[in-house]
PDB file of C-alpha atoms in Angstrom:
ATOM      1  CA  MET A   1      30.403 -22.112  50.325  1.00  0.00           C
ATOM      2  CA  MET A   2      28.919 -24.889  48.172  1.00  0.00           C
ATOM      3  CA  MET A   3      25.381 -23.546  48.753  1.00  0.00           C
ATOM      4  CA  SER A   4      26.413 -20.039  47.694  1.00  0.00           C
ATOM      5  CA  LYS A   5      27.910 -21.429  44.461  1.00  0.00           C
ATOM      6  CA  ILE A   6      24.702 -23.338  43.710  1.00  0.00           C
ATOM      7  CA  LYS A   7      22.654 -20.194  44.345  1.00  0.00           C
ATOM      8  CA  ALA A   8      24.915 -18.272  41.977  1.00  0.00           C
ATOM      9  CA  SER A   9      24.474 -20.965  39.324  1.00  0.00           C
ATOM     10  CA  VAL A  10      20.684 -20.905  39.726  1.00  0.00           C
ATOM     11  CA  TRP A  11      20.676 -17.103  39.477  1.00  0.00           C
ATOM     12  CA  THR A  12      22.774 -17.232  36.297  1.00  0.00           C
ATOM     13  CA  LEU A  13      20.423 -19.824  34.833  1.00  0.00           C
ATOM     14  CA  GLY A  14      17.396 -17.669  35.649  1.00  0.00           C
ATOM     15  CA  LEU A  15      18.997 -14.675  33.966  1.00  0.00           C
ATOM     16  CA  ALA A  16      19.794 -16.731  30.871  1.00  0.00           C
ATOM     17  CA  LEU A  17      16.287 -18.195  30.727  1.00  0.00           C
ATOM     18  CA  GLY A  18      14.880 -14.675  30.882  1.00  0.00           C
ATOM     19  CA  MET A  19      16.989 -13.772  27.861  1.00  0.00           C
ATOM     20  CA  MET A  20      15.696 -16.869  26.069  1.00  0.00           C
ATOM     21  CA  GLY A  21      12.079 -15.714  25.929  1.00  0.00           C
ATOM     22  CA  PRO A  22      10.309 -14.938  22.649  1.00  0.00           C
ATOM     23  CA  ALA A  23      11.168 -11.706  20.816  1.00  0.00           C
ATOM     24  CA  SER A  24       8.908  -8.856  21.842  1.00  0.00           C
ATOM     25  CA  ALA A  25       6.443  -7.674  19.211  1.00  0.00           C
ATOM     26  CA  ALA A  26       6.235  -4.215  20.789  1.00  0.00           C
ATOM     27  CA  LEU A  27       8.788  -2.370  18.635  1.00  0.00           C
ATOM     28  CA  PHE A  28       6.504   0.618  17.954  1.00  0.00           C
ATOM     29  CA  ASP A  29       4.231   0.416  21.007  1.00  0.00           C
ATOM     30  CA  ALA A  30       5.962   3.385  22.690  1.00  0.00           C
ATOM     31  CA  GLY A  31       6.408   5.392  19.468  1.00  0.00           C
ATOM     32  CA  LEU A  32       9.382   5.485  17.128  1.00  0.00           C
ATOM     33  CA  PRO A  33      12.401   3.763  18.722  1.00  0.00           C
ATOM     34  CA  ALA A  34      15.422   5.803  19.767  1.00  0.00           C
ATOM     35  CA  GLY A  35      17.812   6.478  16.915  1.00  0.00           C
ATOM     36  CA  TRP A  36      15.228   6.080  14.123  1.00  0.00           C
ATOM     37  CA  THR A  37      15.142   9.076  11.758  1.00  0.00           C
ATOM     38  CA  ALA A  38      12.166  10.371   9.789  1.00  0.00           C
ATOM     39  CA  ASN A  39      12.252  12.514   6.670  1.00  0.00           C
ATOM     40  CA  GLY A  40       8.774  13.847   5.954  1.00  0.00           C
ATOM     41  CA  ASN A  41       5.677  12.249   7.460  1.00  0.00           C
ATOM     42  CA  ALA A  42       6.425   9.134   9.539  1.00  0.00           C
ATOM     43  CA  GLY A  43       5.187   7.896  12.874  1.00  0.00           C
ATOM     44  CA  THR A  44       3.322   5.167  14.759  1.00  0.00           C
ATOM     45  CA  LEU A  45      -0.355   4.311  14.988  1.00  0.00           C
ATOM     46  CA  GLY A  46      -2.715   1.679  16.361  1.00  0.00           C
ATOM     47  CA  ALA A  47      -5.430  -0.068  14.369  1.00  0.00           C
ATOM     48  CA  ASN A  48      -6.975   2.619  12.173  1.00  0.00           C
ATOM     49  CA  GLY A  49      -9.437   2.434   9.276  1.00  0.00           C
ATOM     50  CA  VAL A  50      -8.538  -0.320   6.825  1.00  0.00           C
ATOM     51  CA  VAL A  51      -5.168  -1.008   8.497  1.00  0.00           C
ATOM     52  CA  THR A  52      -5.506  -3.499  11.311  1.00  0.00           C
ATOM     53  CA  LEU A  53      -2.713  -4.398  13.727  1.00  0.00           C
ATOM     54  CA  ALA A  54       0.037  -6.510  12.167  1.00  0.00           C
ATOM     55  CA  PRO A  55       0.075 -10.309  12.662  1.00  0.00           C
ATOM     56  CA  SER A  56       3.229  -9.901  14.783  1.00  0.00           C
ATOM     57  CA  GLY A  57       1.095  -8.774  17.728  1.00  0.00           C
ATOM     58  CA  GLY A  58       2.149  -5.215  18.619  1.00  0.00           C
ATOM     59  CA  SER A  59      -0.400  -2.611  19.722  1.00  0.00           C
ATOM     60  CA  GLN A  60       1.024  -0.070  17.229  1.00  0.00           C
ATOM     61  CA  TYR A  61       2.814  -0.189  13.857  1.00  0.00           C
ATOM     62  CA  GLY A  62       5.139   2.226  12.092  1.00  0.00           C
ATOM     63  CA  TYR A  63       4.164   4.108   8.943  1.00  0.00           C
ATOM     64  CA  VAL A  64       5.292   6.542   6.264  1.00  0.00           C
ATOM     65  CA  SER A  65       2.923   8.656   4.157  1.00  0.00           C
ATOM     66  CA  SER A  66       3.271  10.957   1.161  1.00  0.00           C
ATOM     67  CA  ASN A  67       0.727  13.286   2.803  1.00  0.00           C
ATOM     68  CA  ASN A  68       2.748  16.254   4.104  1.00  0.00           C
ATOM     69  CA  GLY A  69       5.851  14.639   2.630  1.00  0.00           C
ATOM     70  CA  VAL A  70       8.953  16.455   1.410  1.00  0.00           C
ATOM     71  CA  ASN A  71       9.998  17.129  -2.158  1.00  0.00           C
ATOM     72  CA  GLY A  72      12.432  14.889  -4.013  1.00  0.00           C
ATOM     73  CA  VAL A  73      11.886  11.688  -2.027  1.00  0.00           C
ATOM     74  CA  ALA A  74      11.937   8.662  -4.357  1.00  0.00           C
ATOM     75  CA  LEU A  75      14.245   5.817  -5.333  1.00  0.00           C
ATOM     76  CA  PRO A  76      16.962   7.221  -7.620  1.00  0.00           C
ATOM     77  CA  GLY A  77      16.583   6.087 -11.236  1.00  0.00           C
ATOM     78  CA  VAL A  78      13.671   3.776 -10.431  1.00  0.00           C
ATOM     79  CA  GLY A  79      10.058   3.928 -11.582  1.00  0.00           C
ATOM     80  CA  GLY A  80       9.986   4.149 -15.376  1.00  0.00           C
ATOM     81  CA  SER A  81       8.165   6.982 -17.146  1.00  0.00           C
ATOM     82  CA  GLY A  82       7.453   9.996 -14.929  1.00  0.00           C
ATOM     83  CA  SER A  83       9.093  11.025 -11.683  1.00  0.00           C
ATOM     84  CA  GLY A  84       8.596  11.049  -7.961  1.00  0.00           C
ATOM     85  CA  THR A  85       7.354  14.294  -6.471  1.00  0.00           C
ATOM     86  CA  ASN A  86       6.984  14.318  -2.688  1.00  0.00           C
ATOM     87  CA  GLY A  87       7.246  11.566  -0.126  1.00  0.00           C
ATOM     88  CA  SER A  88       8.647  10.356   3.175  1.00  0.00           C
ATOM     89  CA  THR A  89      11.202   7.911   4.566  1.00  0.00           C
ATOM     90  CA  LEU A  90      11.903   6.325   7.932  1.00  0.00           C
ATOM     91  CA  ARG A  91      15.281   4.785   8.743  1.00  0.00           C
ATOM     92  CA  SER A  92      16.179   2.528  11.635  1.00  0.00           C
ATOM     93  CA  ALA A  93      19.130   3.043  13.918  1.00  0.00           C
ATOM     94  CA  VAL A  94      22.247   1.113  12.860  1.00  0.00           C
ATOM     95  CA  PHE A  95      21.979  -2.552  13.835  1.00  0.00           C
ATOM     96  CA  SER A  96      24.336  -5.513  13.623  1.00  0.00           C
ATOM     97  CA  ALA A  97      23.601  -8.768  11.815  1.00  0.00           C
ATOM     98  CA  ALA A  98      25.474 -12.017  11.288  1.00  0.00           C
ATOM     99  CA  ALA A  99      25.801 -13.776   7.941  1.00  0.00           C
ATOM    100  CA  GLY A 100      22.727 -15.910   7.406  1.00  0.00           C
ATOM    101  CA  ASP A 101      20.458 -13.876   9.704  1.00  0.00           C
ATOM    102  CA  ASP A 102      16.897 -13.473   8.415  1.00  0.00           C
ATOM    103  CA  LEU A 103      15.515  -9.931   8.286  1.00  0.00           C
ATOM    104  CA  GLU A 104      11.741 -10.318   8.626  1.00  0.00           C
ATOM    105  CA  PHE A 105       8.764  -7.985   8.937  1.00  0.00           C
ATOM    106  CA  PHE A 106       5.187  -7.333   7.781  1.00  0.00           C
ATOM    107  CA  PHE A 107       4.020  -4.439   5.570  1.00  0.00           C
ATOM    108  CA  ASN A 108       0.742  -3.069   4.203  1.00  0.00           C
ATOM    109  CA  TYR A 109       0.596  -0.633   1.235  1.00  0.00           C
ATOM    110  CA  VAL A 110      -2.297   1.853   1.198  1.00  0.00           C
ATOM    111  CA  THR A 111      -3.131   4.207  -1.691  1.00  0.00           C
ATOM    112  CA  SER A 112      -5.906   6.627  -2.605  1.00  0.00           C
ATOM    113  CA  ASP A 113      -4.378   7.193  -6.065  1.00  0.00           C
ATOM    114  CA  GLY A 114      -5.305   5.209  -9.137  1.00  0.00           C
ATOM    115  CA  ALA A 115      -4.839   4.743 -12.869  1.00  0.00           C
ATOM    116  CA  GLY A 116      -2.117   6.873 -14.460  1.00  0.00           C
ATOM    117  CA  PHE A 117      -0.493   8.063 -11.217  1.00  0.00           C
ATOM    118  CA  ALA A 118       1.644   5.176 -10.023  1.00  0.00           C
ATOM    119  CA  ASP A 119       2.657   6.073  -6.463  1.00  0.00           C
ATOM    120  CA  TYR A 120       4.941   3.514  -4.849  1.00  0.00           C
ATOM    121  CA  ALA A 121       6.462   2.445  -1.545  1.00  0.00           C
ATOM    122  CA  TRP A 122       9.559   0.409  -0.737  1.00  0.00           C
ATOM    123  CA  ALA A 123      11.885  -1.048   1.845  1.00  0.00           C
ATOM    124  CA  ARG A 124      15.674  -1.121   1.450  1.00  0.00           C
ATOM    125  CA  LEU A 125      18.557  -2.578   3.381  1.00  0.00           C
ATOM    126  CA  LEU A 126      21.437  -0.099   3.551  1.00  0.00           C
ATOM    127  CA  ASP A 127      24.927  -0.347   4.968  1.00  0.00           C
ATOM    128  CA  SER A 128      26.017   1.958   7.784  1.00  0.00           C
ATOM    129  CA  SER A 129      27.203   4.499   5.160  1.00  0.00           C
ATOM    130  CA  SER A 130      23.702   4.591   3.563  1.00  0.00           C
ATOM    131  CA  ASN A 131      24.719   2.628   0.466  1.00  0.00           C
ATOM    132  CA  GLN A 132      22.030   0.276  -0.823  1.00  0.00           C
ATOM    133  CA  VAL A 133      22.655  -3.403  -0.085  1.00  0.00           C
ATOM    134  CA  ALA A 134      19.271  -4.690  -1.260  1.00  0.00           C
ATOM    135  CA  LEU A 135      15.947  -3.287  -2.498  1.00  0.00           C
ATOM    136  CA  LEU A 136      13.789  -5.629  -0.461  1.00  0.00           C
ATOM    137  CA  PHE A 137      10.495  -4.934  -2.232  1.00  0.00           C
ATOM    138  CA  THR A 138       8.345  -2.309  -3.924  1.00  0.00           C
ATOM    139  CA  ALA A 139       4.560  -1.850  -3.791  1.00  0.00           C
ATOM    140  CA  ARG A 140       2.962   0.253  -6.507  1.00  0.00           C
ATOM    141  CA  THR A 141      -0.417   1.669  -7.488  1.00  0.00           C
ATOM    142  CA  ALA A 142      -1.839  -0.015 -10.608  1.00  0.00           C
ATOM    143  CA  PRO A 143      -5.332  -0.100 -12.141  1.00  0.00           C
ATOM    144  CA  SER A 144      -5.213  -3.920 -12.159  1.00  0.00           C
ATOM    145  CA  GLY A 145      -2.871  -6.846 -11.566  1.00  0.00           C
ATOM    146  CA  SER A 146       0.045  -7.069  -9.164  1.00  0.00           C
ATOM    147  CA  ILE A 147       0.585  -4.299  -6.607  1.00  0.00           C
ATOM    148  CA  VAL A 148       3.451  -6.163  -4.944  1.00  0.00           C
ATOM    149  CA  PRO A 149       5.960  -6.339  -6.547  1.00  0.00           C
ATOM    150  CA  GLY A 150       5.410  -3.058  -8.377  1.00  0.00           C
ATOM    151  CA  PHE A 151       5.375  -2.785 -12.170  1.00  0.00           C
ATOM    152  CA  SER A 152       8.375  -1.188 -13.919  1.00  0.00           C
ATOM    153  CA  MET A 153      10.337  -1.760 -10.723  1.00  0.00           C
ATOM    154  CA  PRO A 154      13.284  -4.051  -9.905  1.00  0.00           C
ATOM    155  CA  ALA A 155      12.452  -7.561  -8.748  1.00  0.00           C
ATOM    156  CA  PRO A 156      12.238  -7.832  -4.952  1.00  0.00           C
ATOM    157  CA  ALA A 157      15.319  -9.147  -3.176  1.00  0.00           C
ATOM    158  CA  ALA A 158      13.173 -10.431  -0.325  1.00  0.00           C
ATOM    159  CA  THR A 159      10.919 -13.460  -0.369  1.00  0.00           C
ATOM    160  CA  LEU A 160       7.327 -12.240  -0.044  1.00  0.00           C
ATOM    161  CA  SER A 161       4.344 -14.120   1.337  1.00  0.00           C
ATOM    162  CA  PRO A 162       2.076 -14.055  -0.557  1.00  0.00           C
ATOM    163  CA  ALA A 163       4.461 -13.705  -3.519  1.00  0.00           C
ATOM    164  CA  SER A 164       2.087 -11.506  -5.549  1.00  0.00           C
ATOM    165  CA  VAL A 165      -0.621  -9.225  -4.189  1.00  0.00           C
ATOM    166  CA  THR A 166      -3.527  -7.451  -5.857  1.00  0.00           C
ATOM    167  CA  ILE A 167      -5.306  -4.449  -4.353  1.00  0.00           C
ATOM    168  CA  ILE A 168      -8.267  -4.676  -1.981  1.00  0.00           C
ATOM    169  CA  ALA A 169     -10.194  -2.035  -3.895  1.00  0.00           C
ATOM    170  CA  GLY A 170     -11.977   1.056  -2.637  1.00  0.00           C
ATOM    171  CA  GLY A 171     -11.198   4.445  -1.172  1.00  0.00           C
ATOM    172  CA  PRO A 172      -9.118   3.476   1.890  1.00  0.00           C
ATOM    173  CA  SER A 173      -9.947   5.123   5.178  1.00  0.00           C
ATOM    174  CA  TRP A 174      -6.620   5.622   7.011  1.00  0.00           C
ATOM    175  CA  SER A 175      -5.681   8.754   8.938  1.00  0.00           C
ATOM    176  CA  PRO A 176      -2.025   9.031   7.732  1.00  0.00           C
ATOM    177  CA  LEU A 177      -3.440   9.832   4.271  1.00  0.00           C
ATOM    178  CA  GLY A 178      -4.778  13.108   5.661  1.00  0.00           C
ATOM    179  CA  GLY A 179      -7.359  14.725   3.391  1.00  0.00           C
ATOM    180  CA  SER A 180      -7.081  11.792   0.973  1.00  0.00           C
ATOM    181  CA  SER A 181      -8.365   9.298   3.572  1.00  0.00           C
ATOM    182  CA  GLY A 182     -11.492   7.638   2.198  1.00  0.00           C
ATOM    183  CA  SER A 183     -10.918   9.089  -1.270  1.00  0.00           C
ATOM    184  CA  CYS A 184     -10.267   7.177  -4.481  1.00  0.00           C
ATOM    185  CA  TYR A 185      -8.960   8.431  -7.815  1.00  0.00           C
ATOM    186  CA  SER A 186     -10.056   6.014 -10.532  1.00  0.00           C
ATOM    187  CA  SER A 187      -9.311   2.267 -10.408  1.00  0.00           C
ATOM    188  CA  GLY A 188      -6.280   1.110  -8.446  1.00  0.00           C
ATOM    189  CA  CYS A 189      -6.823   2.677  -5.034  1.00  0.00           C
ATOM    190  CA  GLY A 190      -7.129   0.503  -1.931  1.00  0.00           C
ATOM    191  CA  TYR A 191      -4.753  -1.496   0.257  1.00  0.00           C
ATOM    192  CA  THR A 192      -2.834  -4.779   0.112  1.00  0.00           C
ATOM    193  CA  GLY A 193      -3.396  -6.145   3.591  1.00  0.00           C
ATOM    194  CA  TRP A 194      -0.422  -7.437   5.555  1.00  0.00           C
ATOM    195  CA  VAL A 195       2.355  -9.060   3.517  1.00  0.00           C
ATOM    196  CA  GLN A 196       5.391 -10.806   5.032  1.00  0.00           C
ATOM    197  CA  SER A 197       8.923 -10.014   3.833  1.00  0.00           C
ATOM    198  CA  ASN A 198      11.923 -12.280   4.526  1.00  0.00           C
ATOM    199  CA  TYR A 199      15.493 -11.537   3.424  1.00  0.00           C
ATOM    200  CA  GLU A 200      18.611 -13.530   4.331  1.00  0.00           C
ATOM    201  CA  ILE A 201      21.549 -11.224   5.080  1.00  0.00           C
ATOM    202  CA  ALA A 202      24.605 -12.525   3.230  1.00  0.00           C
ATOM    203  CA  THR A 203      27.447 -10.798   5.063  1.00  0.00           C
ATOM    204  CA  ALA A 204      27.981  -9.949   8.718  1.00  0.00           C
ATOM    205  CA  GLY A 205      28.056  -6.214   9.334  1.00  0.00           C
ATOM    206  CA  ASN A 206      26.215  -3.075  10.421  1.00  0.00           C
ATOM    207  CA  TYR A 207      23.051  -2.116   8.585  1.00  0.00           C
ATOM    208  CA  VAL A 208      20.126   0.322   8.384  1.00  0.00           C
ATOM    209  CA  LEU A 209      16.563  -0.527   7.322  1.00  0.00           C
ATOM    210  CA  GLU A 210      14.715   2.123   5.295  1.00  0.00           C
ATOM    211  CA  PHE A 211      10.994   2.403   4.528  1.00  0.00           C
ATOM    212  CA  GLY A 212       9.770   4.969   1.996  1.00  0.00           C
ATOM    213  CA  VAL A 213       6.837   6.157  -0.116  1.00  0.00           C
ATOM    214  CA  THR A 214       6.464   8.692  -2.923  1.00  0.00           C
ATOM    215  CA  ASN A 215       3.763  10.365  -4.957  1.00  0.00           C
ATOM    216  CA  TRP A 216       4.328   9.898  -8.698  1.00  0.00           C
ATOM    217  CA  SER A 217       3.849  12.592 -11.360  1.00  0.00           C
ATOM    218  CA  ASP A 218       1.601  14.699  -9.107  1.00  0.00           C
ATOM    219  CA  THR A 219       1.051  15.515  -5.433  1.00  0.00           C
ATOM    220  CA  ALA A 220      -2.673  14.700  -5.189  1.00  0.00           C
ATOM    221  CA  TYR A 221      -4.234  11.564  -3.694  1.00  0.00           C
ATOM    222  CA  ASP A 222      -1.677  10.272  -1.227  1.00  0.00           C
ATOM    223  CA  SER A 223      -0.257   6.832  -0.462  1.00  0.00           C
ATOM    224  CA  GLY A 224       1.453   5.237   2.523  1.00  0.00           C
ATOM    225  CA  LEU A 225       3.061   2.145   3.980  1.00  0.00           C
ATOM    226  CA  ALA A 226       2.522   0.484   7.369  1.00  0.00           C
ATOM    227  CA  PHE A 227       5.038  -1.992   8.833  1.00  0.00           C
ATOM    228  CA  ASP A 228       5.714  -3.936  12.033  1.00  0.00           C
ATOM    229  CA  GLY A 229       7.197  -7.111  13.518  1.00  0.00           C
ATOM    230  CA  ILE A 230      10.762  -6.341  12.406  1.00  0.00           C
ATOM    231  CA  THR A 231      13.239  -8.983  13.566  1.00  0.00           C
ATOM    232  CA  VAL A 232      16.842  -9.842  12.660  1.00  0.00           C
ATOM    233  CA  GLY A 233      17.922 -13.389  13.373  1.00  0.00           C
ATOM    234  CA  GLY A 234      14.701 -13.855  15.339  1.00  0.00           C
ATOM    235  CA  VAL A 235      15.395 -10.876  17.620  1.00  0.00           C
ATOM    236  CA  VAL A 236      13.589  -7.530  17.497  1.00  0.00           C
ATOM    237  CA  ILE A 237      15.698  -5.099  15.489  1.00  0.00           C
ATOM    238  CA  GLY A 238      18.180  -3.209  17.656  1.00  0.00           C
ATOM    239  CA  GLU A 239      17.937  -5.552  20.661  1.00  0.00           C
ATOM    240  CA  PRO A 240      20.895  -7.687  21.881  1.00  0.00           C
ATOM    241  CA  ALA A 241      21.137 -11.207  20.509  1.00  0.00           C
ATOM    242  CA  GLN A 242      19.378 -13.804  22.609  1.00  0.00           C
ATOM    243  CA  VAL A 243      21.185 -16.695  24.301  1.00  0.00           C
ATOM    244  CA  SER A 244      20.382 -20.008  22.617  1.00  0.00           C
ATOM    245  CA  GLU A 245      18.861 -22.910  24.571  1.00  0.00           C
ATOM    246  CA  PRO A 246      21.905 -25.218  24.082  1.00  0.00           C
ATOM    247  CA  ALA A 247      24.178 -22.487  25.444  1.00  0.00           C
ATOM    248  CA  ILE A 248      21.911 -22.065  28.471  1.00  0.00           C
ATOM    249  CA  LEU A 249      21.918 -25.802  29.203  1.00  0.00           C
ATOM    250  CA  ALA A 250      25.707 -25.877  28.877  1.00  0.00           C
ATOM    251  CA  LEU A 251      25.976 -22.909  31.242  1.00  0.00           C
ATOM    252  CA  MET A 252      23.735 -24.629  33.759  1.00  0.00           C
ATOM    253  CA  GLY A 253      25.782 -27.823  33.582  1.00  0.00           C
ATOM    254  CA  LEU A 254      29.084 -26.038  34.078  1.00  0.00           C
ATOM    255  CA  GLY A 255      27.747 -24.113  37.041  1.00  0.00           C
ATOM    256  CA  LEU A 256      26.402 -27.185  38.827  1.00  0.00           C
ATOM    257  CA  VAL A 257      29.549 -29.239  38.111  1.00  0.00           C
ATOM    258  CA  GLY A 258      31.723 -26.417  39.405  1.00  0.00           C
ATOM    259  CA  ALA A 259      29.654 -26.181  42.586  1.00  0.00           C
ATOM    260  CA  ALA A 260      29.839 -29.957  43.162  1.00  0.00           C
ATOM    261  CA  VAL A 261      33.625 -30.037  42.641  1.00  0.00           C
ATOM    262  CA  ALA A 262      34.097 -27.167  45.069  1.00  0.00           C
ATOM    263  CA  GLY A 263      32.009 -29.038  47.642  1.00  0.00           C
ATOM    264  CA  ARG A 264      34.070 -32.240  47.320  1.00  0.00           C
ATOM    265  CA  ARG A 265      37.330 -30.320  47.648  1.00  0.00           C
ATOM    266  CA  ARG A 266      36.100 -28.729  50.831  1.00  0.00           C
ATOM    267  CA  GLN A 267      35.105 -32.120  52.279  1.00  0.00           C
ATOM    268  CA  THR A 268      38.532 -33.640  51.545  1.00  0.00           C
ATOM    269  CA  ALA A 269      40.493 -30.635  52.805  1.00  0.00           C
TER     270      ALA A 269
END
């Protein structure tokens, strides 16, 4: 009897230790996760052209592109002079977060457009009813200066690393841009490289993460956004919360104590 209780305790500990392992970086390795919804051109891709794999370590990343996008996709009332034309969004399945959880991920903005046609991309945190909670960041085509955060755009709610990013210039080769891959309209085209975004969620609740991109003032020379390594409270988005190490040690102690007490009772019976 005592041995069976010890075995049960060891099995429980092994299960808990398995749950304690590091968060998987493979969110997009098998394609778009179940429950994620695309509007326009969104998908997954491995290292391609100027976009390497993200620092988080997956073998694929997610992306959105204005190439083959749909009309009317842009942030409402945002962008200054001009208007969005066509673009794409990708939204996560609803996920739960506790107050104080960090929402973290990497992104890389890629654009073949340049001066005078300020395409932009973004990430937003929405509630489960699709209301905006926070505009995490924007990335925007510009002939010079900061690409992230974008000019004439709201300040980012997330903390970005690096905090300000200029373009790595040149016609970017990247297949999601379609016929615009490798092309460059005037100064301002290129890519940012991978940038880290970190946002502390203030209130416990259910949320949706949205990535988007839009052409601006025309539909020529497309832009896109790559992203990966998305975690909430240190756990890959959408996965169950992990068991903490102190909780595992406490569980182990309770199991072994319970087994020892049961053994003593049997000996004194």
